[in-house]
mmCIF file of N, CA and C in Angstrom:
data_model
loop_
_atom_site.group_PDB
_atom_site.id
_atom_site.type_symbol
_atom_site.label_atom_id
_atom_site.label_comp_id
_atom_site.label_asym_id
_atom_site.label_seq_id
_atom_site.Cartn_x
_atom_site.Cartn_y
_atom_site.Cartn_z
ATOM 1 N N MET A 1 27.321 16.738 -15.716
ATOM 2 C CA MET A 1 26.444 16.744 -14.555
ATOM 3 C C MET A 1 26.242 15.300 -14.100
ATOM 4 N N SER A 2 26.173 15.097 -12.778
ATOM 5 C CA SER A 2 26.033 13.730 -12.273
ATOM 6 C C SER A 2 24.593 13.238 -12.390
ATOM 7 N N LYS A 3 24.489 11.929 -12.477
ATOM 8 C CA LYS A 3 23.187 11.279 -12.613
ATOM 9 C C LYS A 3 22.953 10.364 -11.419
ATOM 10 N N VAL A 4 21.681 10.145 -11.096
ATOM 11 C CA VAL A 4 21.315 9.279 -9.982
ATOM 12 C C VAL A 4 21.738 7.843 -10.286
ATOM 13 N N LYS A 5 22.335 7.211 -9.271
ATOM 14 C CA LYS A 5 22.696 5.806 -9.381
ATOM 15 C C LYS A 5 22.305 5.076 -8.097
ATOM 16 N N GLU A 6 22.354 3.768 -8.136
ATOM 17 C CA GLU A 6 22.021 2.924 -6.982
ATOM 18 C C GLU A 6 22.768 3.413 -5.737
ATOM 19 N N ASN A 7 22.096 3.418 -4.602
ATOM 20 C CA ASN A 7 22.628 3.808 -3.289
ATOM 21 C C ASN A 7 22.798 5.309 -3.098
ATOM 22 N N ASP A 8 22.473 6.137 -4.099
ATOM 23 C CA ASP A 8 22.495 7.595 -3.904
ATOM 24 C C ASP A 8 21.339 8.001 -2.997
ATOM 25 N N THR A 9 21.541 9.067 -2.252
ATOM 26 C CA THR A 9 20.449 9.689 -1.509
ATOM 27 C C THR A 9 19.988 10.868 -2.349
ATOM 28 N N VAL A 10 18.688 10.926 -2.596
ATOM 29 C CA VAL A 10 18.147 11.953 -3.478
ATOM 30 C C VAL A 10 16.996 12.682 -2.795
ATOM 31 N N LYS A 11 16.712 13.869 -3.312
ATOM 32 C CA LYS A 11 15.509 14.608 -2.954
ATOM 33 C C LYS A 11 14.707 14.764 -4.235
ATOM 34 N N VAL A 12 13.422 14.420 -4.143
ATOM 35 C CA VAL A 12 12.600 14.427 -5.341
ATOM 36 C C VAL A 12 11.196 14.915 -5.006
ATOM 37 N N HIS A 13 10.670 15.758 -5.873
ATOM 38 C CA HIS A 13 9.254 16.116 -5.803
ATOM 39 C C HIS A 13 8.520 15.155 -6.727
ATOM 40 N N TYR A 14 7.318 14.764 -6.307
ATOM 41 C CA TYR A 14 6.548 13.817 -7.103
ATOM 42 C C TYR A 14 5.062 14.110 -6.980
ATOM 43 N N THR A 15 4.336 13.691 -7.994
ATOM 44 C CA THR A 15 2.878 13.651 -7.946
ATOM 45 C C THR A 15 2.475 12.298 -8.494
ATOM 46 N N GLY A 16 1.748 11.525 -7.666
ATOM 47 C CA GLY A 16 1.304 10.192 -8.059
ATOM 48 C C GLY A 16 -0.144 10.215 -8.488
ATOM 49 N N LYS A 17 -0.415 9.565 -9.631
ATOM 50 C CA LYS A 17 -1.782 9.549 -10.179
ATOM 51 C C LYS A 17 -2.178 8.141 -10.580
ATOM 52 N N LEU A 18 -3.490 7.898 -10.513
ATOM 53 C CA LEU A 18 -4.064 6.675 -11.050
ATOM 54 C C LEU A 18 -4.299 6.865 -12.544
ATOM 55 N N ASN A 19 -4.643 5.797 -13.245
ATOM 56 C CA ASN A 19 -4.876 5.880 -14.698
ATOM 57 C C ASN A 19 -5.975 6.849 -15.080
ATOM 58 N N ASN A 20 -6.940 7.065 -14.167
ATOM 59 C CA ASN A 20 -8.033 7.996 -14.472
ATOM 60 C C ASN A 20 -7.654 9.450 -14.188
ATOM 61 N N GLY A 21 -6.391 9.695 -13.799
ATOM 62 C CA GLY A 21 -5.911 11.050 -13.542
ATOM 63 C C GLY A 21 -6.049 11.498 -12.094
ATOM 64 N N GLN A 22 -6.721 10.709 -11.256
ATOM 65 C CA GLN A 22 -6.895 11.076 -9.845
ATOM 66 C C GLN A 22 -5.540 11.078 -9.141
ATOM 67 N N ILE A 23 -5.229 12.189 -8.475
ATOM 68 C CA ILE A 23 -3.983 12.310 -7.709
ATOM 69 C C ILE A 23 -4.185 11.648 -6.355
ATOM 70 N N PHE A 24 -3.283 10.721 -5.998
ATOM 71 C CA PHE A 24 -3.380 10.054 -4.702
ATOM 72 C C PHE A 24 -2.325 10.537 -3.721
ATOM 73 N N ASP A 25 -1.270 11.202 -4.196
ATOM 74 C CA ASP A 25 -0.249 11.742 -3.294
ATOM 75 C C ASP A 25 0.619 12.707 -4.085
ATOM 76 N N SER A 26 1.127 13.728 -3.380
ATOM 77 C CA SER A 26 2.010 14.698 -4.009
ATOM 78 C C SER A 26 2.863 15.367 -2.944
ATOM 79 N N SER A 27 4.107 15.659 -3.300
ATOM 80 C CA SER A 27 4.998 16.386 -2.392
ATOM 81 C C SER A 27 5.118 17.856 -2.781
ATOM 82 N N VAL A 28 4.403 18.281 -3.802
ATOM 83 C CA VAL A 28 4.586 19.621 -4.366
ATOM 84 C C VAL A 28 4.389 20.736 -3.338
ATOM 85 N N ASP A 29 3.429 20.591 -2.433
ATOM 86 C CA ASP A 29 3.178 21.641 -1.444
ATOM 87 C C ASP A 29 3.887 21.399 -0.116
ATOM 88 N N ARG A 30 4.864 20.522 -0.118
ATOM 89 C CA ARG A 30 5.639 20.256 1.102
ATOM 90 C C ARG A 30 7.092 19.985 0.717
ATOM 91 N N GLU A 31 7.889 19.596 1.684
ATOM 92 C CA GLU A 31 9.293 19.305 1.409
ATOM 93 C C GLU A 31 9.403 18.116 0.443
ATOM 94 N N PRO A 32 10.431 18.123 -0.414
ATOM 95 C CA PRO A 32 10.594 16.973 -1.304
ATOM 96 C C PRO A 32 10.915 15.710 -0.499
ATOM 97 N N LEU A 33 10.607 14.574 -1.085
ATOM 98 C CA LEU A 33 10.920 13.286 -0.494
ATOM 99 C C LEU A 33 12.429 13.099 -0.535
ATOM 100 N N GLU A 34 13.020 12.727 0.594
ATOM 101 C CA GLU A 34 14.449 12.391 0.636
ATOM 102 C C GLU A 34 14.559 10.913 0.941
ATOM 103 N N VAL A 35 15.270 10.189 0.080
ATOM 104 C CA VAL A 35 15.358 8.738 0.226
ATOM 105 C C VAL A 35 16.666 8.231 -0.367
ATOM 106 N N THR A 36 17.165 7.137 0.198
ATOM 107 C CA THR A 36 18.357 6.481 -0.333
ATOM 108 C C THR A 36 17.914 5.294 -1.175
ATOM 109 N N LEU A 37 18.344 5.264 -2.411
ATOM 110 C CA LEU A 37 17.979 4.175 -3.312
ATOM 111 C C LEU A 37 18.615 2.866 -2.847
ATOM 112 N N GLY A 38 17.942 1.766 -3.141
ATOM 113 C CA GLY A 38 18.479 0.455 -2.806
ATOM 114 C C GLY A 38 18.212 -0.001 -1.388
ATOM 115 N N GLN A 39 17.434 0.771 -0.628
ATOM 116 C CA GLN A 39 17.175 0.437 0.771
ATOM 117 C C GLN A 39 15.754 -0.085 0.994
ATOM 118 N N GLY A 40 14.975 -0.213 -0.073
ATOM 119 C CA GLY A 40 13.623 -0.738 0.060
ATOM 120 C C GLY A 40 12.602 0.293 0.512
ATOM 121 N N GLY A 41 12.968 1.565 0.494
ATOM 122 C CA GLY A 41 12.056 2.615 0.932
ATOM 123 C C GLY A 41 11.075 3.069 -0.134
ATOM 124 N N LEU A 42 11.267 2.618 -1.355
ATOM 125 C CA LEU A 42 10.404 3.016 -2.476
ATOM 126 C C LEU A 42 9.903 1.784 -3.199
ATOM 127 N N ILE A 43 8.767 1.926 -3.873
ATOM 128 C CA ILE A 43 8.331 0.837 -4.731
ATOM 129 C C ILE A 43 9.357 0.716 -5.867
ATOM 130 N N PRO A 44 9.587 -0.500 -6.370
ATOM 131 C CA PRO A 44 10.643 -0.703 -7.366
ATOM 132 C C PRO A 44 10.548 0.193 -8.596
ATOM 133 N N GLY A 45 9.359 0.385 -9.142
ATOM 134 C CA GLY A 45 9.211 1.197 -10.350
ATOM 135 C C GLY A 45 9.558 2.661 -10.135
ATOM 136 N N PHE A 46 9.264 3.193 -8.938
ATOM 137 C CA PHE A 46 9.599 4.585 -8.616
ATOM 138 C C PHE A 46 11.116 4.727 -8.582
ATOM 139 N N GLU A 47 11.776 3.781 -7.910
ATOM 140 C CA GLU A 47 13.235 3.818 -7.813
ATOM 141 C C GLU A 47 13.885 3.716 -9.190
ATOM 142 N N LYS A 48 13.401 2.783 -10.013
ATOM 143 C CA LYS A 48 13.942 2.638 -11.375
ATOM 144 C C LYS A 48 13.771 3.934 -12.165
ATOM 145 N N GLY A 49 12.664 4.626 -11.944
ATOM 146 C CA GLY A 49 12.406 5.874 -12.649
ATOM 147 C C GLY A 49 13.390 6.980 -12.297
ATOM 148 N N LEU A 50 13.945 6.923 -11.092
ATOM 149 C CA LEU A 50 14.900 7.952 -10.652
ATOM 150 C C LEU A 50 16.314 7.733 -11.203
ATOM 151 N N VAL A 51 16.665 6.477 -11.459
ATOM 152 C CA VAL A 51 18.021 6.161 -11.922
ATOM 153 C C VAL A 51 18.304 6.891 -13.240
ATOM 154 N N ASP A 52 19.469 7.498 -13.308
ATOM 155 C CA ASP A 52 19.977 8.257 -14.468
ATOM 156 C C ASP A 52 19.363 9.650 -14.609
ATOM 157 N N MET A 53 18.510 10.071 -13.660
ATOM 158 C CA MET A 53 18.005 11.446 -13.717
ATOM 159 C C MET A 53 19.095 12.409 -13.251
ATOM 160 N N GLU A 54 19.044 13.644 -13.760
ATOM 161 C CA GLU A 54 19.956 14.707 -13.354
ATOM 162 C C GLU A 54 19.185 15.732 -12.534
ATOM 163 N N VAL A 55 19.887 16.495 -11.689
ATOM 164 C CA VAL A 55 19.263 17.529 -10.868
ATOM 165 C C VAL A 55 18.490 18.497 -11.765
ATOM 166 N N ASN A 56 17.287 18.852 -11.343
ATOM 167 C CA ASN A 56 16.345 19.726 -12.042
ATOM 168 C C ASN A 56 15.633 19.061 -13.224
ATOM 169 N N GLU A 57 15.951 17.812 -13.501
ATOM 170 C CA GLU A 57 15.266 17.096 -14.576
ATOM 171 C C GLU A 57 13.852 16.732 -14.117
ATOM 172 N N LYS A 58 12.908 16.797 -15.051
ATOM 173 C CA LYS A 58 11.525 16.398 -14.803
ATOM 174 C C LYS A 58 11.170 15.304 -15.794
ATOM 175 N N LYS A 59 10.403 14.314 -15.318
ATOM 176 C CA LYS A 59 9.916 13.301 -16.237
ATOM 177 C C LYS A 59 8.706 12.604 -15.629
ATOM 178 N N THR A 60 7.984 11.905 -16.469
ATOM 179 C CA THR A 60 6.814 11.139 -16.046
ATOM 180 C C THR A 60 7.129 9.668 -16.262
ATOM 181 N N VAL A 61 6.853 8.857 -15.236
ATOM 182 C CA VAL A 61 7.055 7.414 -15.351
ATOM 183 C C VAL A 61 5.730 6.708 -15.089
ATOM 184 N N VAL A 62 5.468 5.685 -15.890
ATOM 185 C CA VAL A 62 4.290 4.844 -15.698
ATOM 186 C C VAL A 62 4.795 3.540 -15.098
ATOM 187 N N ILE A 63 4.244 3.198 -13.935
ATOM 188 C CA ILE A 63 4.719 2.032 -13.200
ATOM 189 C C ILE A 63 3.623 0.960 -13.206
ATOM 190 N N PRO A 64 3.917 -0.189 -13.813
ATOM 191 C CA PRO A 64 2.915 -1.259 -13.794
ATOM 192 C C PRO A 64 2.727 -1.775 -12.363
ATOM 193 N N LYS A 65 1.546 -2.276 -12.069
ATOM 194 C CA LYS A 65 1.233 -2.731 -10.705
ATOM 195 C C LYS A 65 2.252 -3.734 -10.191
ATOM 196 N N THR A 66 2.863 -4.515 -11.094
ATOM 197 C CA THR A 66 3.857 -5.504 -10.665
ATOM 198 C C THR A 66 5.116 -4.853 -10.103
ATOM 199 N N GLU A 67 5.368 -3.576 -10.432
ATOM 200 C CA GLU A 67 6.516 -2.847 -9.887
ATOM 201 C C GLU A 67 6.055 -1.779 -8.900
ATOM 202 N N ALA A 68 4.788 -1.865 -8.504
ATOM 203 C CA ALA A 68 4.228 -0.921 -7.529
ATOM 204 C C ALA A 68 3.808 -1.721 -6.293
ATOM 205 N N TYR A 69 2.497 -1.865 -6.082
ATOM 206 C CA TYR A 69 2.004 -2.570 -4.890
ATOM 207 C C TYR A 69 1.430 -3.944 -5.212
ATOM 208 N N GLY A 70 1.652 -4.422 -6.436
ATOM 209 C CA GLY A 70 1.251 -5.766 -6.812
ATOM 210 C C GLY A 70 -0.226 -5.917 -7.084
ATOM 211 N N GLU A 71 -0.602 -7.158 -7.320
ATOM 212 C CA GLU A 71 -1.991 -7.518 -7.565
ATOM 213 C C GLU A 71 -2.758 -7.529 -6.244
ATOM 214 N N VAL A 72 -4.060 -7.388 -6.313
ATOM 215 C CA VAL A 72 -4.907 -7.565 -5.136
ATOM 216 C C VAL A 72 -4.867 -9.049 -4.788
ATOM 217 N N GLN A 73 -4.564 -9.352 -3.526
ATOM 218 C CA GLN A 73 -4.471 -10.735 -3.075
ATOM 219 C C GLN A 73 -5.742 -11.120 -2.311
ATOM 220 N N LYS A 74 -6.455 -12.086 -2.852
ATOM 221 C CA LYS A 74 -7.725 -12.513 -2.251
ATOM 222 C C LYS A 74 -7.548 -12.996 -0.814
ATOM 223 N N GLU A 75 -6.393 -13.606 -0.503
ATOM 224 C CA GLU A 75 -6.170 -14.130 0.848
ATOM 225 C C GLU A 75 -6.016 -13.030 1.896
ATOM 226 N N LEU A 76 -5.918 -11.774 1.475
ATOM 227 C CA LEU A 76 -5.811 -10.663 2.419
ATOM 228 C C LEU A 76 -7.178 -10.062 2.759
ATOM 229 N N PHE A 77 -8.248 -10.717 2.304
ATOM 230 C CA PHE A 77 -9.613 -10.347 2.704
ATOM 231 C C PHE A 77 -10.018 -11.298 3.828
ATOM 232 N N GLN A 78 -10.653 -10.742 4.865
ATOM 233 C CA GLN A 78 -11.031 -11.583 6.001
ATOM 234 C C GLN A 78 -12.387 -11.157 6.546
ATOM 235 N N LYS A 79 -13.194 -12.152 6.890
ATOM 236 C CA LYS A 79 -14.504 -11.912 7.484
ATOM 237 C C LYS A 79 -14.326 -11.697 8.988
ATOM 238 N N VAL A 80 -14.983 -10.643 9.517
ATOM 239 C CA VAL A 80 -14.933 -10.346 10.948
ATOM 240 C C VAL A 80 -16.370 -10.145 11.431
ATOM 241 N N ASN A 81 -16.755 -10.880 12.467
ATOM 242 C CA ASN A 81 -18.096 -10.715 13.036
ATOM 243 C C ASN A 81 -18.210 -9.330 13.659
ATOM 244 N N LYS A 82 -19.336 -8.677 13.442
ATOM 245 C CA LYS A 82 -19.536 -7.325 13.981
ATOM 246 C C LYS A 82 -19.400 -7.293 15.500
ATOM 247 N N GLU A 83 -19.762 -8.375 16.168
ATOM 248 C CA GLU A 83 -19.675 -8.406 17.634
ATOM 249 C C GLU A 83 -18.227 -8.324 18.133
ATOM 250 N N GLU A 84 -17.264 -8.585 17.242
ATOM 251 C CA GLU A 84 -15.848 -8.473 17.606
ATOM 252 C C GLU A 84 -15.343 -7.028 17.521
ATOM 253 N N LEU A 85 -16.122 -6.148 16.917
ATOM 254 C CA LEU A 85 -15.721 -4.749 16.766
ATOM 255 C C LEU A 85 -16.086 -3.961 18.020
ATOM 256 N N PRO A 86 -15.303 -2.927 18.337
ATOM 257 C CA PRO A 86 -15.689 -2.056 19.450
ATOM 258 C C PRO A 86 -17.051 -1.407 19.169
ATOM 259 N N ASP A 87 -17.831 -1.165 20.221
ATOM 260 C CA ASP A 87 -19.164 -0.562 20.069
ATOM 261 C C ASP A 87 -19.120 0.809 19.411
ATOM 262 N N THR A 88 -17.991 1.491 19.523
ATOM 263 C CA THR A 88 -17.867 2.847 18.999
ATOM 264 C C THR A 88 -17.703 2.885 17.480
ATOM 265 N N ILE A 89 -17.471 1.747 16.861
ATOM 266 C CA ILE A 89 -17.239 1.711 15.405
ATOM 267 C C ILE A 89 -18.523 1.350 14.672
ATOM 268 N N GLN A 90 -18.902 2.217 13.746
ATOM 269 C CA GLN A 90 -20.011 1.965 12.825
ATOM 270 C C GLN A 90 -19.381 1.768 11.448
ATOM 271 N N PRO A 91 -19.089 0.524 11.066
ATOM 272 C CA PRO A 91 -18.331 0.287 9.827
ATOM 273 C C PRO A 91 -19.066 0.730 8.567
ATOM 274 N N GLU A 92 -18.293 1.300 7.655
ATOM 275 C CA GLU A 92 -18.786 1.698 6.333
ATOM 276 C C GLU A 92 -17.754 1.265 5.305
ATOM 277 N N VAL A 93 -18.210 0.911 4.120
ATOM 278 C CA VAL A 93 -17.301 0.507 3.049
ATOM 279 C C VAL A 93 -16.308 1.640 2.788
ATOM 280 N N GLY A 94 -15.020 1.289 2.720
ATOM 281 C CA GLY A 94 -13.960 2.268 2.479
ATOM 282 C C GLY A 94 -13.329 2.804 3.750
ATOM 283 N N MET A 95 -13.970 2.582 4.899
ATOM 284 C CA MET A 95 -13.448 3.078 6.174
ATOM 285 C C MET A 95 -12.117 2.400 6.487
ATOM 286 N N GLY A 96 -11.187 3.172 7.007
ATOM 287 C CA GLY A 96 -9.907 2.628 7.426
ATOM 288 C C GLY A 96 -9.971 2.149 8.864
ATOM 289 N N LEU A 97 -9.334 1.038 9.129
ATOM 290 C CA LEU A 97 -9.218 0.488 10.472
ATOM 291 C C LEU A 97 -7.757 0.174 10.733
ATOM 292 N N VAL A 98 -7.393 0.104 12.008
ATOM 293 C CA VAL A 98 -6.028 -0.260 12.380
ATOM 294 C C VAL A 98 -6.102 -1.461 13.300
ATOM 295 N N ALA A 99 -5.323 -2.484 12.990
ATOM 296 C CA ALA A 99 -5.263 -3.682 13.823
ATOM 297 C C ALA A 99 -3.872 -3.786 14.427
ATOM 298 N N LYS A 100 -3.816 -4.248 15.674
ATOM 299 C CA LYS A 100 -2.521 -4.470 16.323
ATOM 300 C C LYS A 100 -2.097 -5.910 16.083
ATOM 301 N N ASN A 101 -0.841 -6.067 15.642
ATOM 302 C CA ASN A 101 -0.275 -7.400 15.463
ATOM 303 C C ASN A 101 0.214 -7.921 16.813
ATOM 304 N N ALA A 102 0.515 -9.198 16.898
ATOM 305 C CA ALA A 102 0.982 -9.816 18.138
ATOM 306 C C ALA A 102 2.259 -9.155 18.663
ATOM 307 N N ASP A 103 3.086 -8.639 17.749
ATOM 308 C CA ASP A 103 4.349 -8.009 18.173
ATOM 309 C C ASP A 103 4.184 -6.532 18.537
ATOM 310 N N GLY A 104 2.945 -6.040 18.525
ATOM 311 C CA GLY A 104 2.695 -4.654 18.910
ATOM 312 C C GLY A 104 2.678 -3.671 17.753
ATOM 313 N N THR A 105 3.119 -4.103 16.581
ATOM 314 C CA THR A 105 3.073 -3.225 15.418
ATOM 315 C C THR A 105 1.628 -3.089 14.952
ATOM 316 N N GLU A 106 1.383 -2.080 14.133
ATOM 317 C CA GLU A 106 0.027 -1.852 13.646
ATOM 318 C C GLU A 106 -0.058 -2.117 12.150
ATOM 319 N N ARG A 107 -1.250 -2.512 11.719
ATOM 320 C CA ARG A 107 -1.504 -2.808 10.320
ATOM 321 C C ARG A 107 -2.751 -2.061 9.898
ATOM 322 N N GLU A 108 -2.674 -1.376 8.760
ATOM 323 C CA GLU A 108 -3.839 -0.647 8.251
ATOM 324 C C GLU A 108 -4.708 -1.576 7.416
ATOM 325 N N LEU A 109 -6.014 -1.470 7.644
ATOM 326 C CA LEU A 109 -7.002 -2.279 6.940
ATOM 327 C C LEU A 109 -8.083 -1.366 6.387
ATOM 328 N N ARG A 110 -8.847 -1.875 5.415
ATOM 329 C CA ARG A 110 -10.002 -1.142 4.902
ATOM 330 C C ARG A 110 -11.216 -2.039 4.973
ATOM 331 N N VAL A 111 -12.359 -1.445 5.223
ATOM 332 C CA VAL A 111 -13.614 -2.190 5.204
ATOM 333 C C VAL A 111 -14.024 -2.336 3.739
ATOM 334 N N ALA A 112 -14.120 -3.599 3.281
ATOM 335 C CA ALA A 112 -14.463 -3.872 1.887
ATOM 336 C C ALA A 112 -15.947 -4.161 1.707
ATOM 337 N N GLU A 113 -16.591 -4.641 2.782
ATOM 338 C CA GLU A 113 -17.987 -5.054 2.670
ATOM 339 C C GLU A 113 -18.619 -4.974 4.057
ATOM 340 N N VAL A 114 -19.871 -4.556 4.129
ATOM 341 C CA VAL A 114 -20.610 -4.514 5.394
ATOM 342 C C VAL A 114 -21.893 -5.331 5.217
ATOM 343 N N ASN A 115 -22.081 -6.303 6.108
ATOM 344 C CA ASN A 115 -23.269 -7.150 6.104
ATOM 345 C C ASN A 115 -23.971 -7.019 7.446
ATOM 346 N N ASP A 116 -25.116 -7.652 7.603
ATOM 347 C CA ASP A 116 -25.873 -7.546 8.855
ATOM 348 C C ASP A 116 -25.073 -8.013 10.059
ATOM 349 N N ASP A 117 -24.392 -9.152 9.932
ATOM 350 C CA ASP A 117 -23.713 -9.723 11.097
ATOM 351 C C ASP A 117 -22.193 -9.691 11.021
ATOM 352 N N HIS A 118 -21.638 -9.317 9.871
ATOM 353 C CA HIS A 118 -20.177 -9.291 9.739
ATOM 354 C C HIS A 118 -19.733 -8.234 8.723
ATOM 355 N N ILE A 119 -18.431 -7.957 8.768
ATOM 356 C CA ILE A 119 -17.805 -7.109 7.753
ATOM 357 C C ILE A 119 -16.705 -7.923 7.095
ATOM 358 N N VAL A 120 -16.245 -7.475 5.947
ATOM 359 C CA VAL A 120 -15.085 -8.058 5.295
ATOM 360 C C VAL A 120 -14.022 -6.969 5.259
ATOM 361 N N ILE A 121 -12.852 -7.297 5.825
ATOM 362 C CA ILE A 121 -11.752 -6.329 5.827
ATOM 363 C C ILE A 121 -10.728 -6.726 4.771
ATOM 364 N N ASP A 122 -10.039 -5.722 4.270
ATOM 365 C CA ASP A 122 -9.060 -5.891 3.200
ATOM 366 C C ASP A 122 -7.721 -5.376 3.707
ATOM 367 N N ALA A 123 -6.715 -6.263 3.767
ATOM 368 C CA ALA A 123 -5.384 -5.880 4.230
ATOM 369 C C ALA A 123 -4.434 -5.556 3.071
ATOM 370 N N ASN A 124 -4.941 -5.557 1.841
ATOM 371 C CA ASN A 124 -4.110 -5.152 0.699
ATOM 372 C C ASN A 124 -3.775 -3.671 0.820
ATOM 373 N N HIS A 125 -2.641 -3.269 0.254
ATOM 374 C CA HIS A 125 -2.340 -1.842 0.160
ATOM 375 C C HIS A 125 -3.444 -1.201 -0.671
ATOM 376 N N PRO A 126 -3.892 0.008 -0.310
ATOM 377 C CA PRO A 126 -4.976 0.657 -1.072
ATOM 378 C C PRO A 126 -4.669 0.827 -2.570
ATOM 379 N N LEU A 127 -3.402 0.856 -2.944
ATOM 380 C CA LEU A 127 -3.045 1.028 -4.357
ATOM 381 C C LEU A 127 -2.727 -0.297 -5.054
ATOM 382 N N ALA A 128 -2.896 -1.418 -4.349
ATOM 383 C CA ALA A 128 -2.682 -2.729 -4.978
ATOM 384 C C ALA A 128 -3.658 -2.869 -6.146
ATOM 385 N N GLY A 129 -3.172 -3.486 -7.204
ATOM 386 C CA GLY A 129 -4.021 -3.711 -8.378
ATOM 387 C C GLY A 129 -4.063 -2.551 -9.351
ATOM 388 N N HIS A 130 -3.314 -1.489 -9.065
ATOM 389 C CA HIS A 130 -3.338 -0.299 -9.930
ATOM 390 C C HIS A 130 -1.971 -0.055 -10.565
ATOM 391 N N ASP A 131 -1.985 0.293 -11.852
ATOM 392 C CA ASP A 131 -0.801 0.868 -12.480
ATOM 393 C C ASP A 131 -0.760 2.325 -12.022
ATOM 394 N N LEU A 132 0.429 2.850 -11.786
ATOM 395 C CA LEU A 132 0.577 4.201 -11.245
ATOM 396 C C LEU A 132 1.404 5.066 -12.183
ATOM 397 N N THR A 133 1.105 6.355 -12.213
ATOM 398 C CA THR A 133 1.879 7.325 -12.978
ATOM 399 C C THR A 133 2.447 8.348 -12.007
ATOM 400 N N PHE A 134 3.731 8.622 -12.113
ATOM 401 C CA PHE A 134 4.371 9.618 -11.260
ATOM 402 C C PHE A 134 5.048 10.683 -12.117
ATOM 403 N N ASP A 135 4.756 11.942 -11.802
ATOM 404 C CA ASP A 135 5.514 13.062 -12.342
ATOM 405 C C ASP A 135 6.634 13.308 -11.354
ATOM 406 N N LEU A 136 7.882 13.234 -11.822
ATOM 407 C CA LEU A 136 9.051 13.366 -10.965
ATOM 408 C C LEU A 136 9.843 14.619 -11.307
ATOM 409 N N GLU A 137 10.407 15.245 -10.270
ATOM 410 C CA GLU A 137 11.353 16.337 -10.462
ATOM 411 C C GLU A 137 12.490 16.114 -9.477
ATOM 412 N N LEU A 138 13.689 15.831 -9.990
ATOM 413 C CA LEU A 138 14.836 15.601 -9.129
ATOM 414 C C LEU A 138 15.371 16.930 -8.608
ATOM 415 N N VAL A 139 15.360 17.098 -7.295
ATOM 416 C CA VAL A 139 15.773 18.348 -6.664
ATOM 417 C C VAL A 139 17.247 18.325 -6.291
ATOM 418 N N ALA A 140 17.739 17.155 -5.774
ATOM 419 C CA ALA A 140 19.137 17.086 -5.343
ATOM 420 C C ALA A 140 19.619 15.639 -5.303
ATOM 421 N N ILE A 141 20.924 15.481 -5.510
ATOM 422 C CA ILE A 141 21.621 14.215 -5.273
ATOM 423 C C ILE A 141 22.608 14.523 -4.161
ATOM 424 N N LYS A 142 22.536 13.788 -3.088
ATOM 425 C CA LYS A 142 23.437 14.065 -1.946
ATOM 426 C C LYS A 142 24.637 13.156 -1.951
#
């Protein structure tokens, strides 16, 4: 039976969990993820976990934060005066915001802190700073 190797396109079902067991994403109730390895579409640890798997194989991989979304970077926190926010926004800690970059692309942010006159936004990936566990099931190698 063939095994997954670099540059293969695969279909995989996954369930991602934090160390405390909280599930943050799963493909189980939808179509499996289809991705080509080696193209940067997956975090490195997830991709490494797929290599050498066979169709219908199931396994659990623990991915250290260094092979996932990295450490939380302090420089990605920024103070924003409340007067710069649209009147329709009532910021709360954990709230997601979207900022437009100069090139028109969008960037997701989270409100990390709310003060009387300003908020602190966090541009880190929400899973930065976390080791991740994924239950994998290889559905197909294309």
